[in-house]
Amino acid sequence: MLFLQCSGGLELLCDSVKIHKVNVEQQKGVEKLTMKDLLTWVRTNLIKERPEMFMKGDTVRPGVLVLVNDCDWELSGLLNTTLEENDVVVFISTLHGG
Amino acid sequence: MEEEAKTKPRTAGPYLCCVCNQRRAALKRPKTLEQVCRECFYEVFEEEIHRVIVENQLFKPGERIAIGASGGKDSTVLAYVLSTLNRRHHYGLDLFLLSVDEGITGYRDDSLETVKRNEIQYGLPLKVVSYKDLYGWTMDEIVKMIGLKNNCTFCGVFRRQALDRGAAMLKVDKVATGHNADDIAETVLLNILRGDIARLGRCTAITTGIYSPNAYRGFAREFIKDLERIRPRAILDIIKSGEDFRISTSTKMPEQGTCERCGYISSQKWCKACVLLEGLNRGLPKLGIGRTRGLNNDRKDAKGNNAAKSIESKQCGTLDF
């Protein structure tokens, strides 16, 4: 179980829901879930419209902040950040004005 | 590698804050690439702003200052920082929150709630000015009249003046707005792309009484954020290049005067808001939009014609300094 939070306008892409409790199934043979896996999952299962506002290539669109347990994911290894049960992942768009 | 990953601490980043060397870092500042913890970030951020205020002598004791408050993150941070620093460093300022209600159903409700929360949280008196009161038209009514195309022109132009007029009502000396580095870098780029050298010089100067719309959809913003990913300092470098821009002394610059109709600053006879309002009230909403359209079928009104011809419409969401 992971806790996801979308804000700064990103919630509009998922039916205006900000907080999501999700179960992301891990691929067989892979030990730990990574942010890369989570982004793919979010794009397929959570984002209802305009996925290009959320992702660009295989990562988030520049201008979208990502926090894993209140820490900027740049410090935890970006896409390679590994996730554990009950982790909190926050996505904040800074692209929709101040 | 696998072993190393397992031993990483889980609750925050694996690095210690480079300021206090005690807590775990929570973010990497794009400006300096320093890894800092939450507490030290607040401290460094607030003191940097204090230094800029002092070094540039932005305020004098006893001044009345309006904080342009949209309810968004930037103006909320601004309200927090200014009220905190005012108390901490005894600036002696009278601070006010100033909000604009465009009259768009369902759009401002949330953010006006946030502004009202700011009013209570920071103990700052709030003034809301509405397009309806100032211009006689809500944005909803304008959109009904002119459609969805071009309505950004109205909203942007009217918002700038609304803040000015609200500031006059509050009798403030200055207005502070929460433009961030991204906003200013975007403006520098857009002014270069448009060849608007008159605005280029002005747009990075620390000035007061400057306002802007805040919906950014242009390519400039995306381009800037792409650049930042490659080189985090790129945004500040663009701002620096705007600051350092020099205009040859032989270049003729447009003069700033005042609007003959309402007295607002304008480099034309009529300010853009008056041209747009005239169009709305006369049922010619295209007036003032585009370069040559306007009163082509009504040549009698020469004044309006000049104004309409000489004012170019700006792209939605561009900052207009």
Tab-separated table of C-alpha atoms in Angstrom:
chain	number	residue	atom	x	y	z
A	1	MET	CA	0.000	0.000	0.000
A	2	LEU	CA	1.299	3.434	-1.020
A	3	PHE	CA	-0.122	6.894	-0.374
A	4	LEU	CA	-0.067	9.178	-3.389
A	5	GLN	CA	-0.931	12.858	-3.407
A	6	CYS	CA	-1.407	14.994	-6.519
A	7	SER	CA	-1.601	18.784	-6.232
A	8	GLY	CA	-0.806	22.088	-7.896
A	9	GLY	CA	-3.291	21.250	-10.659
A	10	LEU	CA	-2.266	17.626	-11.260
A	11	GLU	CA	-5.352	16.443	-9.380
A	12	LEU	CA	-7.386	17.714	-12.337
A	13	LEU	CA	-5.884	14.915	-14.409
A	14	CYS	CA	-7.260	12.299	-12.015
A	15	ASP	CA	-10.901	13.309	-11.504
A	16	SER	CA	-9.939	16.116	-9.078
A	17	VAL	CA	-8.989	13.566	-6.418
A	18	LYS	CA	-5.896	14.629	-4.495
A	19	ILE	CA	-5.175	11.688	-2.217
A	20	HIS	CA	-4.989	8.117	-3.436
A	21	LYS	CA	-4.324	4.928	-1.502
A	22	VAL	CA	-3.001	2.441	-3.993
A	23	ASN	CA	-1.747	-1.096	-4.261
A	24	VAL	CA	0.833	-1.423	-6.992
A	25	GLU	CA	1.588	-4.988	-7.994
A	26	GLN	CA	5.246	-5.739	-8.420
A	27	GLN	CA	6.480	-7.555	-11.444
A	28	LYS	CA	7.485	-11.124	-10.826
A	29	GLY	CA	11.141	-11.701	-10.062
A	30	VAL	CA	11.722	-8.065	-9.158
A	31	GLU	CA	12.500	-7.456	-5.527
A	32	LYS	CA	11.624	-3.820	-5.004
A	33	LEU	CA	9.223	-1.390	-6.517
A	34	THR	CA	10.951	1.672	-7.969
A	35	MET	CA	9.661	5.147	-8.821
A	36	LYS	CA	10.020	4.172	-12.476
A	37	ASP	CA	7.517	1.347	-11.919
A	38	LEU	CA	5.221	3.653	-9.968
A	39	LEU	CA	5.191	6.330	-12.691
A	40	THR	CA	4.223	3.757	-15.300
A	41	TRP	CA	1.483	2.498	-12.997
A	42	VAL	CA	0.168	5.997	-12.264
A	43	ARG	CA	0.095	6.878	-15.931
A	44	THR	CA	-1.939	3.773	-16.752
A	45	ASN	CA	-4.194	3.579	-13.722
A	46	LEU	CA	-4.580	7.017	-12.169
A	47	ILE	CA	-4.294	9.640	-14.904
A	48	LYS	CA	-7.624	10.013	-16.690
A	49	GLU	CA	-6.740	12.747	-19.183
A	50	ARG	CA	-3.861	14.646	-20.775
A	51	PRO	CA	-1.032	12.352	-19.586
A	52	GLU	CA	1.429	14.708	-21.295
A	53	MET	CA	0.765	17.205	-18.492
A	54	PHE	CA	2.174	14.650	-16.062
A	55	MET	CA	4.905	12.829	-17.956
A	56	LYS	CA	7.451	13.537	-20.637
A	57	GLY	CA	9.421	10.565	-21.910
A	58	ASP	CA	9.806	8.027	-19.115
A	59	THR	CA	9.861	10.557	-16.280
A	60	VAL	CA	7.701	13.381	-14.939
A	61	ARG	CA	7.370	16.539	-16.969
A	62	PRO	CA	9.939	19.188	-16.006
A	63	GLY	CA	8.278	21.459	-13.457
A	64	VAL	CA	6.566	18.644	-11.583
A	65	LEU	CA	8.059	18.243	-8.098
A	66	VAL	CA	8.243	14.751	-6.647
A	67	LEU	CA	8.604	14.082	-2.925
A	68	VAL	CA	9.121	10.616	-1.473
A	69	ASN	CA	8.385	10.660	2.249
A	70	ASP	CA	8.754	14.463	2.321
A	71	CYS	CA	12.109	14.376	0.593
A	72	ASP	CA	12.855	15.629	-2.938
A	73	TRP	CA	13.333	12.547	-5.104
A	74	GLU	CA	16.484	14.108	-6.546
A	75	LEU	CA	18.130	13.136	-3.270
A	76	SER	CA	16.830	9.599	-3.213
A	77	GLY	CA	17.810	8.605	-6.735
A	78	LEU	CA	15.027	9.899	-9.044
A	79	LEU	CA	13.554	7.001	-11.079
A	80	ASN	CA	15.709	4.489	-9.201
A	81	THR	CA	14.277	5.450	-5.815
A	82	THR	CA	12.966	2.273	-4.216
A	83	LEU	CA	9.601	2.286	-2.486
A	84	GLU	CA	8.373	0.416	0.532
A	85	GLU	CA	5.039	-0.316	2.158
A	86	ASN	CA	3.277	2.837	3.438
A	87	ASP	CA	5.610	5.246	1.653
A	88	VAL	CA	4.095	8.627	0.787
A	89	VAL	CA	4.715	9.985	-2.712
A	90	VAL	CA	3.680	13.558	-3.528
A	91	PHE	CA	3.464	15.070	-7.012
A	92	ILE	CA	3.174	18.861	-7.235
A	93	SER	CA	2.917	20.709	-10.512
A	94	THR	CA	4.518	24.149	-10.608
A	95	LEU	CA	3.305	24.761	-14.154
A	96	HIS	CA	-0.188	26.023	-13.472
A	97	GLY	CA	0.657	29.459	-12.195
A	98	GLY	CA	1.280	30.767	-8.714
B	1	MET	CA	25.137	-2.082	-5.564
B	2	GLU	CA	22.201	-4.115	-4.292
B	3	GLU	CA	23.723	-4.286	-0.844
B	4	GLU	CA	24.245	-0.542	-0.786
B	5	ALA	CA	20.640	0.149	-1.738
B	6	LYS	CA	19.399	-1.947	1.157
B	7	THR	CA	21.377	-0.069	3.761
B	8	LYS	CA	20.095	3.359	2.685
B	9	PRO	CA	18.026	5.104	5.339
B	10	ARG	CA	14.389	5.173	4.381
B	11	THR	CA	12.728	8.097	6.079
B	12	ALA	CA	14.508	10.915	4.247
B	13	GLY	CA	17.267	11.351	1.727
B	14	PRO	CA	20.537	9.618	2.412
B	15	TYR	CA	22.486	12.865	2.780
B	16	LEU	CA	22.957	15.222	5.697
B	17	CYS	CA	21.997	18.885	5.421
B	18	CYS	CA	25.052	20.871	4.349
B	19	VAL	CA	24.062	23.811	6.560
B	20	CYS	CA	23.449	22.188	9.951
B	21	ASN	CA	25.163	18.851	9.291
B	22	GLN	CA	22.676	17.240	11.631
B	23	ARG	CA	19.321	16.609	9.972
B	24	ARG	CA	18.802	14.713	6.748
B	25	ALA	CA	18.555	16.857	3.626
B	26	ALA	CA	15.058	17.129	2.162
B	27	LEU	CA	15.757	19.067	-1.009
B	28	LYS	CA	18.439	20.225	-3.393
B	29	ARG	CA	18.369	23.945	-4.089
B	30	PRO	CA	18.442	24.545	-7.855
B	31	LYS	CA	20.194	27.856	-7.207
B	32	THR	CA	23.212	26.427	-5.424
B	33	LEU	CA	22.802	22.641	-5.729
B	34	GLU	CA	23.152	22.574	-1.931
B	35	GLN	CA	21.392	19.791	-0.109
B	36	VAL	CA	19.487	21.231	2.808
B	37	CYS	CA	16.975	20.093	5.386
B	38	ARG	CA	13.515	21.621	5.707
B	39	GLU	CA	14.334	23.784	8.729
B	40	CYS	CA	17.554	25.205	7.257
B	41	PHE	CA	15.859	25.856	3.928
B	42	TYR	CA	13.259	28.099	5.584
B	43	GLU	CA	15.975	29.948	7.453
B	44	VAL	CA	18.265	30.447	4.448
B	45	PHE	CA	15.346	31.387	2.181
B	46	GLU	CA	13.916	33.971	4.578
B	47	GLU	CA	17.266	35.554	5.336
B	48	GLU	CA	18.131	35.786	1.617
B	49	ILE	CA	14.916	37.698	1.046
B	50	HIS	CA	15.653	39.931	4.029
B	51	ARG	CA	19.077	40.717	2.570
B	52	VAL	CA	17.592	41.625	-0.841
B	53	ILE	CA	15.027	43.889	0.854
B	54	VAL	CA	17.690	45.659	2.890
B	55	GLU	CA	20.322	45.941	0.150
B	56	ASN	CA	17.851	47.330	-2.364
B	57	GLN	CA	16.072	49.480	0.223
B	58	LEU	CA	12.716	48.185	-0.993
B	59	PHE	CA	10.733	49.554	1.963
B	60	LYS	CA	10.782	52.520	4.330
B	61	PRO	CA	9.407	52.440	7.874
B	62	GLY	CA	5.756	53.459	8.030
B	63	GLU	CA	4.971	52.512	4.429
B	64	ARG	CA	1.692	50.854	3.475
B	65	ILE	CA	2.269	47.790	1.297
B	66	ALA	CA	-0.313	45.735	-0.580
B	67	ILE	CA	0.489	42.079	-1.212
B	68	GLY	CA	-1.059	40.877	-4.458
B	69	ALA	CA	-2.786	37.701	-3.275
B	70	SER	CA	-4.172	35.129	-5.691
B	71	GLY	CA	-4.489	32.289	-3.202
B	72	GLY	CA	-1.826	30.370	-5.117
B	73	LYS	CA	1.421	29.075	-3.678
B	74	ASP	CA	3.629	32.006	-4.674
B	75	SER	CA	1.499	34.768	-3.173
B	76	THR	CA	0.797	32.675	-0.080
B	77	VAL	CA	4.547	32.293	0.458
B	78	LEU	CA	4.966	36.031	-0.144
B	79	ALA	CA	2.320	36.902	2.463
B	80	TYR	CA	3.959	34.562	4.958
B	81	VAL	CA	7.511	35.801	4.325
B	82	LEU	CA	6.680	39.521	4.331
B	83	SER	CA	4.606	39.363	7.492
B	84	THR	CA	7.254	37.203	9.186
B	85	LEU	CA	10.169	39.468	8.197
B	86	ASN	CA	8.182	42.606	9.037
B	87	ARG	CA	7.783	41.302	12.572
B	88	ARG	CA	11.218	39.751	12.931
B	89	HIS	CA	13.241	42.672	11.602
B	90	HIS	CA	10.911	45.512	12.614
B	91	TYR	CA	10.389	46.954	9.114
B	92	GLY	CA	7.485	48.970	10.500
B	93	LEU	CA	5.260	48.230	7.467
B	94	ASP	CA	1.476	48.243	7.288
B	95	LEU	CA	0.709	45.158	5.205
B	96	PHE	CA	-2.536	44.421	3.321
B	97	LEU	CA	-3.727	41.557	1.161
B	98	LEU	CA	-5.167	42.616	-2.196
B	99	SER	CA	-7.142	40.153	-4.323
B	100	VAL	CA	-8.848	40.414	-7.673
B	101	ASP	CA	-12.144	38.647	-8.348
B	102	GLU	CA	-12.461	38.264	-12.106
B	103	GLY	CA	-16.008	36.972	-11.876
B	104	ILE	CA	-15.406	33.526	-13.335
B	105	THR	CA	-17.910	31.067	-11.895
B	106	GLY	CA	-16.210	28.286	-9.977
B	107	TYR	CA	-12.683	29.538	-10.704
B	108	ARG	CA	-11.763	31.835	-7.828
B	109	ASP	CA	-13.922	30.236	-5.132
B	110	ASP	CA	-11.158	27.943	-3.891
B	111	SER	CA	-8.407	30.517	-4.122
B	112	LEU	CA	-10.442	33.288	-2.492
B	113	GLU	CA	-10.992	30.855	0.390
B	114	THR	CA	-7.214	30.448	0.619
B	115	VAL	CA	-6.763	34.223	0.664
B	116	LYS	CA	-9.316	34.498	3.470
B	117	ARG	CA	-7.338	31.874	5.371
B	118	ASN	CA	-4.179	33.946	4.818
B	119	GLU	CA	-6.035	36.970	6.209
B	120	ILE	CA	-6.660	35.141	9.478
B	121	GLN	CA	-3.371	33.219	9.648
B	122	TYR	CA	-1.120	36.231	9.116
B	123	GLY	CA	-3.447	38.849	10.572
B	124	LEU	CA	-3.453	40.964	7.398
B	125	PRO	CA	-6.530	42.995	6.345
B	126	LEU	CA	-7.944	41.817	3.001
B	127	LYS	CA	-9.375	43.882	0.140
B	128	VAL	CA	-11.069	42.169	-2.797
B	129	VAL	CA	-11.688	44.194	-5.978
B	130	SER	CA	-13.943	42.731	-8.647
B	131	TYR	CA	-14.022	43.270	-12.405
B	132	LYS	CA	-17.763	43.836	-12.059
B	133	ASP	CA	-17.304	46.780	-9.679
B	134	LEU	CA	-14.338	48.260	-11.567
B	135	TYR	CA	-15.401	47.746	-15.168
B	136	GLY	CA	-19.078	46.837	-15.034
B	137	TRP	CA	-18.345	43.440	-16.599
B	138	THR	CA	-17.514	40.037	-15.079
B	139	MET	CA	-15.249	37.710	-17.059
B	140	ASP	CA	-18.238	35.386	-17.489
B	141	GLU	CA	-20.152	38.227	-19.163
B	142	ILE	CA	-17.151	39.126	-21.335
B	143	VAL	CA	-16.764	35.521	-22.470
B	144	LYS	CA	-20.470	35.393	-23.289
B	145	MET	CA	-20.006	38.437	-25.495
B	146	ILE	CA	-16.719	37.646	-27.245
B	147	GLY	CA	-16.390	33.862	-26.960
B	148	LEU	CA	-13.448	31.863	-25.684
B	149	LYS	CA	-10.952	33.152	-28.232
B	150	ASN	CA	-9.090	36.289	-27.146
B	151	ASN	CA	-10.724	36.504	-23.707
B	152	CYS	CA	-7.254	36.109	-22.146
B	153	THR	CA	-6.381	39.553	-23.503
B	154	PHE	CA	-9.238	41.091	-21.522
B	155	CYS	CA	-8.474	39.167	-18.382
B	156	GLY	CA	-4.754	39.983	-18.412
B	157	VAL	CA	-5.166	43.682	-19.155
B	158	PHE	CA	-7.999	44.123	-16.663
B	159	ARG	CA	-6.137	42.296	-13.900
B	160	ARG	CA	-3.132	44.599	-14.091
B	161	GLN	CA	-5.324	47.653	-13.705
B	162	ALA	CA	-7.525	46.042	-11.072
B	163	LEU	CA	-4.496	45.612	-8.810
B	164	ASP	CA	-3.486	49.224	-9.455
B	165	ARG	CA	-6.935	50.539	-8.632
B	166	GLY	CA	-7.217	48.309	-5.567
B	167	ALA	CA	-3.840	49.666	-4.457
B	168	ALA	CA	-5.132	53.222	-4.882
B	169	MET	CA	-8.240	52.404	-2.809
B	170	LEU	CA	-6.073	51.016	-0.012
B	171	LYS	CA	-3.848	54.115	-0.307
B	172	VAL	CA	-0.736	51.931	-0.306
B	173	ASP	CA	2.712	53.158	-1.264
B	174	LYS	CA	3.774	49.948	-2.969
B	175	VAL	CA	2.483	46.618	-4.202
B	176	ALA	CA	4.424	43.391	-3.711
B	177	THR	CA	3.736	40.452	-6.029
B	178	GLY	CA	4.865	36.852	-5.776
B	179	HIS	CA	6.651	36.444	-9.078
B	180	ASN	CA	9.119	33.596	-8.910
B	181	ALA	CA	12.350	33.076	-10.840
B	182	ASP	CA	10.562	30.934	-13.457
B	183	ASP	CA	8.106	33.763	-14.149
B	184	ILE	CA	10.835	36.334	-14.649
B	185	ALA	CA	13.049	34.095	-16.779
B	186	GLU	CA	10.012	33.385	-18.957
B	187	THR	CA	9.357	37.104	-19.323
B	188	VAL	CA	12.958	37.771	-20.307
B	189	LEU	CA	12.767	35.075	-22.987
B	190	LEU	CA	9.417	36.259	-24.315
B	191	ASN	CA	10.558	39.868	-24.461
B	192	ILE	CA	13.677	38.797	-26.383
B	193	LEU	CA	11.593	36.676	-28.741
B	194	ARG	CA	9.156	39.522	-29.309
B	195	GLY	CA	12.021	41.962	-29.718
B	196	ASP	CA	10.491	44.105	-27.018
B	197	ILE	CA	13.605	45.888	-25.835
B	198	ALA	CA	11.635	48.548	-23.999
B	199	ARG	CA	10.256	45.915	-21.668
B	200	LEU	CA	13.471	43.884	-21.545
B	201	GLY	CA	15.270	46.495	-19.489
B	202	ARG	CA	12.313	47.032	-17.210
B	203	CYS	CA	11.292	43.454	-16.609
B	204	THR	CA	14.138	42.387	-14.328
B	205	ALA	CA	14.541	45.628	-12.403
B	206	ILE	CA	13.273	45.419	-8.860
B	207	THR	CA	10.334	47.763	-9.034
B	208	THR	CA	7.071	48.260	-7.275
B	209	GLY	CA	3.589	48.557	-8.653
B	210	ILE	CA	3.964	45.733	-11.132
B	211	TYR	CA	1.377	43.043	-11.693
B	212	SER	CA	0.678	40.205	-13.975
B	213	PRO	CA	-1.614	37.404	-14.947
B	214	ASN	CA	-0.509	33.954	-13.883
B	215	ALA	CA	-1.757	31.375	-16.325
B	216	TYR	CA	1.231	30.013	-18.180
B	217	ARG	CA	0.704	27.807	-21.143
B	218	GLY	CA	3.350	28.976	-23.525
B	219	PHE	CA	6.285	27.098	-24.911
B	220	ALA	CA	8.624	29.451	-23.104
B	221	ARG	CA	7.760	27.941	-19.727
B	222	GLU	CA	8.241	24.385	-20.919
B	223	PHE	CA	11.514	25.347	-22.589
B	224	ILE	CA	12.754	26.939	-19.368
B	225	LYS	CA	11.896	23.887	-17.283
B	226	ASP	CA	13.654	21.645	-19.850
B	227	LEU	CA	16.739	23.845	-19.603
B	228	GLU	CA	16.599	23.682	-15.820
B	229	ARG	CA	16.759	19.906	-15.904
B	230	ILE	CA	19.976	20.049	-17.902
B	231	ARG	CA	21.429	22.933	-15.904
B	232	PRO	CA	19.599	23.952	-12.716
B	233	ARG	CA	21.103	27.433	-12.694
B	234	ALA	CA	19.812	28.158	-16.216
B	235	ILE	CA	16.783	30.033	-14.883
B	236	LEU	CA	18.857	32.427	-12.808
B	237	ASP	CA	21.297	32.816	-15.712
B	238	ILE	CA	18.467	33.920	-17.998
B	239	ILE	CA	17.364	36.497	-15.421
B	240	LYS	CA	20.960	37.720	-15.181
B	241	SER	CA	21.132	38.090	-18.965
B	242	GLY	CA	17.947	40.186	-18.826
B	243	GLU	CA	19.466	42.362	-16.107
B	244	ASP	CA	22.641	42.831	-18.123
B	245	PHE	CA	20.872	43.673	-21.369
B	246	ARG	CA	22.092	47.001	-22.674
B	247	ILE	CA	20.301	49.113	-25.214
B	248	SER	CA	22.346	51.338	-27.478
B	249	THR	CA	21.827	54.965	-26.554
B	250	SER	CA	20.843	55.862	-30.107
B	251	THR	CA	17.822	53.540	-30.022
B	252	LYS	CA	14.574	55.436	-29.700
B	253	MET	CA	12.532	54.082	-26.809
B	254	PRO	CA	8.780	54.493	-26.464
B	255	GLU	CA	7.817	57.015	-23.827
B	256	GLN	CA	5.528	56.202	-20.942
B	257	GLY	CA	2.678	58.625	-20.488
B	258	THR	CA	-0.787	58.424	-19.041
B	259	CYS	CA	-4.110	57.389	-20.543
B	260	GLU	CA	-6.227	60.405	-21.549
B	261	ARG	CA	-9.317	58.621	-20.397
B	262	CYS	CA	-8.533	57.065	-17.010
B	263	GLY	CA	-5.079	58.377	-16.099
B	264	TYR	CA	-3.460	54.942	-15.913
B	265	ILE	CA	0.138	54.616	-17.225
B	266	SER	CA	0.104	54.038	-20.965
B	267	SER	CA	2.472	54.542	-23.873
B	268	GLN	CA	-0.566	55.256	-26.092
B	269	LYS	CA	-3.318	57.884	-25.961
B	270	TRP	CA	-5.704	55.425	-24.368
B	271	CYS	CA	-4.558	52.592	-22.167
B	272	LYS	CA	-5.371	49.130	-23.383
B	273	ALA	CA	-8.061	48.541	-20.761
B	274	CYS	CA	-9.963	51.633	-21.943
B	275	VAL	CA	-9.740	50.504	-25.577
B	276	LEU	CA	-11.031	47.057	-24.642
B	277	LEU	CA	-13.804	48.495	-22.453
B	278	GLU	CA	-14.876	50.885	-25.199
B	279	GLY	CA	-15.154	47.894	-27.533
B	280	LEU	CA	-17.235	45.917	-25.043
B	281	ASN	CA	-19.568	48.785	-24.260
B	282	ARG	CA	-20.091	49.631	-27.937
B	283	GLY	CA	-20.608	46.028	-28.931
B	284	LEU	CA	-17.321	45.917	-30.891
B	285	PRO	CA	-15.412	43.426	-28.745
B	286	LYS	CA	-12.645	42.908	-31.315
B	287	LEU	CA	-11.450	46.449	-30.636
B	288	GLY	CA	-7.918	46.384	-29.312
B	289	ILE	CA	-7.299	42.761	-30.263
B	290	GLY	CA	-4.842	42.058	-33.033
B	291	ARG	CA	-2.818	44.656	-34.910
B	292	THR	CA	-5.031	46.217	-37.481
B	293	ARG	CA	-8.553	45.233	-36.630
B	294	GLY	CA	-10.764	47.592	-34.740
B	295	LEU	CA	-12.725	50.499	-36.062
B	296	ASN	CA	-12.094	49.875	-39.720
B	297	ASN	CA	-15.776	50.179	-40.444
B	298	ASP	CA	-16.181	53.270	-38.323
B	299	ARG	CA	-13.616	55.858	-39.400
B	300	LYS	CA	-15.216	58.776	-37.595
B	301	ASP	CA	-13.660	57.877	-34.272
B	302	ALA	CA	-10.074	58.723	-35.148
B	303	LYS	CA	-8.807	58.597	-31.596
B	304	GLY	CA	-10.091	55.102	-30.962
B	305	ASN	CA	-8.802	54.039	-34.336
B	306	ASN	CA	-5.271	55.152	-33.547
B	307	ALA	CA	-5.312	53.427	-30.237
B	308	ALA	CA	-6.673	50.206	-31.635
B	309	LYS	CA	-4.125	50.165	-34.418
B	310	SER	CA	-1.109	50.844	-32.315
B	311	ILE	CA	-1.710	48.311	-29.590
B	312	GLU	CA	-0.668	44.762	-30.177
B	313	SER	CA	-2.375	41.984	-28.343
B	314	LYS	CA	-0.168	39.942	-26.081
B	315	GLN	CA	-0.178	36.214	-25.775
B	316	CYS	CA	-2.205	34.833	-22.905
B	317	GLY	CA	-0.254	34.502	-19.725
B	318	THR	CA	2.705	36.646	-20.638
B	319	LEU	CA	3.949	38.888	-17.901
B	320	ASP	CA	3.591	42.473	-18.866
B	321	PHE	CA	6.079	44.664	-17.058
